[in-house]
Amino acid sequence: MKHLITLLFFTGIVQAQDIIKTTYKANLNVKVLAVDQTIAYKTDVNSATIYYIAKSEVDEILYENGTSTKIDHPVLTLEEAKNNLITLINAYAYSTDSRDKLSATFEENKLKLSSKSGANARYNIAVVTRFDQISYRKDNLAFVNFWTVKDNRGNWEKTKLILKTQNFEQATLLLDAFIQLNKAFRREKS
């Protein structure tokens, strides 16, 4: 009987988890590892895989010890959102078909991406039809994917913008910055 109680006690410790309450009203039963610009967590304490979620997608974290942390959601102005996105792209984004780092600027509210190879493209981030989930690849690479419109010699055509990053946390930060900028454009429009 003593062994059974000990087993139940340790099973409870191993299975005890934190709860992340998201802004879209879902509860994630996870083990929170770190809270910084993103929230790092594991879905299973024995798993080696670490996931990240943007702080803008989280309302509250309930820890297994009974404490909780509310997450503030500051509303960024259009200029703040643009500057944040430019900083993150310049720091973390690569061209999908090469190892060229991308550089970003804005021209008349259109995002201009340039690579060292000379490729340039302009995107209208105010017109995003769908944000996709971050996709994982081997060697810890992660890709940000979403549908927007691209300037093709004066014609705006629907396209999928894909940016490569070196890890999932960087991709999470980039995707969140694109979402925040898209929201800022919508607020400015209304």
Tab-separated table of C-alpha atoms in Angstrom:
chain	number	residue	atom	x	y	z
A	1	MET	CA	0.000	0.000	0.000
A	2	LYS	CA	2.880	2.348	0.831
A	3	HIS	CA	4.351	1.802	-2.655
A	4	LEU	CA	1.006	2.589	-4.276
A	5	ILE	CA	0.730	5.913	-2.440
A	6	THR	CA	4.319	6.796	-3.385
A	7	LEU	CA	3.626	5.896	-7.019
A	8	LEU	CA	0.466	8.022	-7.082
A	9	PHE	CA	2.320	10.934	-5.484
A	10	PHE	CA	5.141	10.898	-8.058
A	11	THR	CA	2.712	10.374	-10.939
A	12	GLY	CA	0.849	13.464	-9.785
A	13	ILE	CA	4.060	15.494	-9.719
A	14	VAL	CA	5.090	14.357	-13.193
A	15	GLN	CA	1.624	15.017	-14.626
A	16	ALA	CA	1.026	18.326	-12.799
A	17	GLN	CA	0.850	21.031	-15.409
A	18	ASP	CA	0.292	24.699	-15.931
A	19	ILE	CA	-2.632	26.120	-17.883
A	20	ILE	CA	-2.275	28.768	-20.579
A	21	LYS	CA	-5.578	30.587	-21.195
A	22	THR	CA	-5.494	31.932	-24.738
A	23	THR	CA	-7.237	34.960	-26.203
A	24	TYR	CA	-9.269	32.630	-28.413
A	25	LYS	CA	-10.763	30.975	-25.289
A	26	ALA	CA	-8.762	27.738	-25.403
A	27	ASN	CA	-6.945	26.289	-22.415
A	28	LEU	CA	-3.599	24.628	-23.048
A	29	ASN	CA	-2.468	22.120	-20.418
A	30	VAL	CA	1.302	22.461	-20.646
A	31	LYS	CA	4.477	22.911	-18.639
A	32	VAL	CA	5.559	26.566	-18.932
A	33	LEU	CA	9.344	26.856	-19.188
A	34	ALA	CA	9.904	30.589	-19.719
A	35	VAL	CA	7.965	33.801	-20.205
A	36	ASP	CA	9.772	36.441	-22.259
A	37	GLN	CA	8.753	37.974	-25.602
A	38	THR	CA	7.158	34.591	-26.226
A	39	ILE	CA	6.053	31.850	-23.853
A	40	ALA	CA	8.098	28.639	-24.073
A	41	TYR	CA	6.325	25.447	-23.041
A	42	LYS	CA	6.241	21.675	-23.363
A	43	THR	CA	3.067	19.694	-23.908
A	44	ASP	CA	4.567	16.826	-21.917
A	45	VAL	CA	7.178	17.251	-19.191
A	46	ASN	CA	9.061	14.220	-20.523
A	47	SER	CA	9.092	15.524	-24.107
A	48	ALA	CA	12.188	17.109	-25.609
A	49	THR	CA	10.157	19.343	-27.942
A	50	ILE	CA	9.712	22.954	-26.866
A	51	TYR	CA	6.891	25.051	-28.329
A	52	TYR	CA	6.368	28.810	-28.303
A	53	ILE	CA	3.263	30.981	-28.262
A	54	ALA	CA	3.142	34.741	-28.723
A	55	LYS	CA	2.253	36.712	-25.607
A	56	SER	CA	-0.409	38.531	-27.647
A	57	GLU	CA	-2.296	35.212	-27.896
A	58	VAL	CA	-2.334	34.622	-24.120
A	59	ASP	CA	-4.630	36.168	-21.505
A	60	GLU	CA	-3.396	34.376	-18.404
A	61	ILE	CA	-1.069	31.640	-17.169
A	62	LEU	CA	-2.176	29.500	-14.223
A	63	TYR	CA	0.797	27.736	-12.678
A	64	GLU	CA	0.630	24.334	-11.007
A	65	ASN	CA	1.599	25.911	-7.652
A	66	GLY	CA	-1.603	27.993	-7.652
A	67	THR	CA	-0.149	31.339	-8.736
A	68	SER	CA	-1.186	33.103	-11.919
A	69	THR	CA	0.129	35.754	-14.291
A	70	LYS	CA	-2.125	38.056	-16.327
A	71	ILE	CA	-0.673	39.120	-19.664
A	72	ASP	CA	-1.061	42.749	-20.758
A	73	HIS	CA	-1.886	43.428	-24.395
A	74	PRO	CA	-0.655	46.880	-25.391
A	75	VAL	CA	-2.224	48.222	-28.569
A	76	LEU	CA	0.478	49.272	-31.014
A	77	THR	CA	0.107	52.278	-33.272
A	78	LEU	CA	0.646	51.719	-36.980
A	79	GLU	CA	4.159	53.219	-36.818
A	80	GLU	CA	5.107	51.141	-33.760
A	81	ALA	CA	3.870	47.969	-35.472
A	82	LYS	CA	5.823	48.813	-38.646
A	83	ASN	CA	9.029	49.497	-36.710
A	84	ASN	CA	8.625	46.277	-34.714
A	85	LEU	CA	8.155	44.236	-37.898
A	86	ILE	CA	11.137	45.856	-39.642
A	87	THR	CA	13.357	45.136	-36.630
A	88	LEU	CA	12.285	41.477	-36.483
A	89	ILE	CA	12.587	40.856	-40.240
A	90	ASN	CA	16.042	42.443	-40.352
A	91	ALA	CA	17.128	40.318	-37.373
A	92	TYR	CA	15.547	36.933	-38.127
A	93	ALA	CA	14.156	36.521	-41.675
A	94	TYR	CA	15.863	34.715	-44.526
A	95	SER	CA	14.926	34.084	-48.129
A	96	THR	CA	13.290	30.667	-48.424
A	97	ASP	CA	15.431	29.517	-51.335
A	98	SER	CA	18.825	30.714	-50.127
A	99	ARG	CA	20.788	31.716	-47.055
A	100	ASP	CA	20.353	35.410	-47.845
A	101	LYS	CA	19.118	37.539	-44.980
A	102	LEU	CA	16.181	39.750	-45.847
A	103	SER	CA	15.982	43.451	-45.181
A	104	ALA	CA	12.677	45.276	-44.808
A	105	THR	CA	11.472	48.814	-45.374
A	106	PHE	CA	8.089	50.410	-45.885
A	107	GLU	CA	7.125	52.405	-48.965
A	108	GLU	CA	3.700	54.063	-48.716
A	109	ASN	CA	2.435	51.452	-46.219
A	110	LYS	CA	3.678	48.624	-48.444
A	111	LEU	CA	6.303	46.231	-47.081
A	112	LYS	CA	9.375	46.008	-49.314
A	113	LEU	CA	11.557	42.932	-48.810
A	114	SER	CA	15.041	42.877	-50.318
A	115	SER	CA	17.705	40.192	-50.350
A	116	LYS	CA	21.451	40.343	-50.999
A	117	SER	CA	20.911	38.656	-54.354
A	118	GLY	CA	19.009	41.750	-55.520
A	119	ALA	CA	15.501	40.318	-55.385
A	120	ASN	CA	12.909	42.879	-54.272
A	121	ALA	CA	9.186	42.487	-53.677
A	122	ARG	CA	6.443	44.737	-52.275
A	123	TYR	CA	3.556	43.346	-50.212
A	124	ASN	CA	0.366	44.947	-48.949
A	125	ILE	CA	0.158	43.627	-45.373
A	126	ALA	CA	-3.144	45.464	-44.864
A	127	VAL	CA	-4.657	42.841	-47.179
A	128	VAL	CA	-3.961	39.472	-45.554
A	129	THR	CA	-6.526	36.818	-46.380
A	130	ARG	CA	-5.178	34.081	-44.108
A	131	PHE	CA	-2.407	33.546	-41.567
A	132	ASP	CA	-1.206	29.934	-41.610
A	133	GLN	CA	0.435	28.039	-38.786
A	134	ILE	CA	4.185	28.094	-38.508
A	135	SER	CA	5.699	25.127	-40.323
A	136	TYR	CA	8.645	23.180	-38.931
A	137	ARG	CA	11.519	21.679	-40.865
A	138	LYS	CA	14.609	19.693	-39.972
A	139	ASP	CA	17.638	21.454	-38.484
A	140	ASN	CA	15.336	23.545	-36.252
A	141	LEU	CA	14.164	25.722	-39.176
A	142	ALA	CA	10.710	27.281	-39.009
A	143	PHE	CA	8.697	29.073	-41.684
A	144	VAL	CA	6.133	31.870	-41.374
A	145	ASN	CA	3.374	31.520	-43.996
A	146	PHE	CA	0.437	33.737	-44.891
A	147	TRP	CA	-1.590	34.861	-47.880
A	148	THR	CA	-1.420	38.499	-48.958
A	149	VAL	CA	-1.110	40.523	-52.169
A	150	LYS	CA	2.144	41.247	-53.988
A	151	ASP	CA	2.986	43.973	-56.501
A	152	ASN	CA	3.719	42.303	-59.831
A	153	ARG	CA	4.701	45.098	-62.239
A	154	GLY	CA	1.860	47.349	-61.107
A	155	ASN	CA	-0.717	44.565	-60.711
A	156	TRP	CA	-1.519	43.313	-57.228
A	157	GLU	CA	-1.910	39.539	-57.178
A	158	LYS	CA	-2.656	37.133	-54.346
A	159	THR	CA	0.428	35.272	-53.178
A	160	LYS	CA	1.720	33.241	-50.271
A	161	LEU	CA	4.509	35.033	-48.430
A	162	ILE	CA	6.947	32.601	-46.813
A	163	LEU	CA	9.806	33.670	-44.552
A	164	LYS	CA	12.465	31.319	-43.176
A	165	THR	CA	13.810	31.648	-39.620
A	166	GLN	CA	16.454	29.774	-37.646
A	167	ASN	CA	14.078	28.552	-34.936
A	168	PHE	CA	10.478	28.376	-33.820
A	169	GLU	CA	10.713	31.245	-31.322
A	170	GLN	CA	11.882	33.648	-34.044
A	171	ALA	CA	9.057	32.486	-36.318
A	172	THR	CA	6.539	33.033	-33.508
A	173	LEU	CA	7.793	36.586	-32.974
A	174	LEU	CA	7.652	37.327	-36.714
A	175	LEU	CA	4.166	35.916	-37.194
A	176	ASP	CA	2.909	37.860	-34.191
A	177	ALA	CA	4.448	41.076	-35.581
A	178	PHE	CA	2.663	40.530	-38.924
A	179	ILE	CA	-0.639	39.922	-37.118
A	180	GLN	CA	-0.169	43.047	-34.968
A	181	LEU	CA	0.618	45.138	-38.063
A	182	ASN	CA	-2.425	43.779	-39.880
A	183	LYS	CA	-4.593	44.717	-36.872
A	184	ALA	CA	-3.037	48.210	-36.782
A	185	PHE	CA	-3.886	48.699	-40.476
A	186	ARG	CA	-7.492	47.632	-39.799
A	187	ARG	CA	-7.770	50.010	-36.810
A	188	GLU	CA	-6.380	52.869	-38.912
A	189	LYS	CA	-8.849	52.103	-41.696
A	190	SER	CA	-11.929	52.201	-39.446
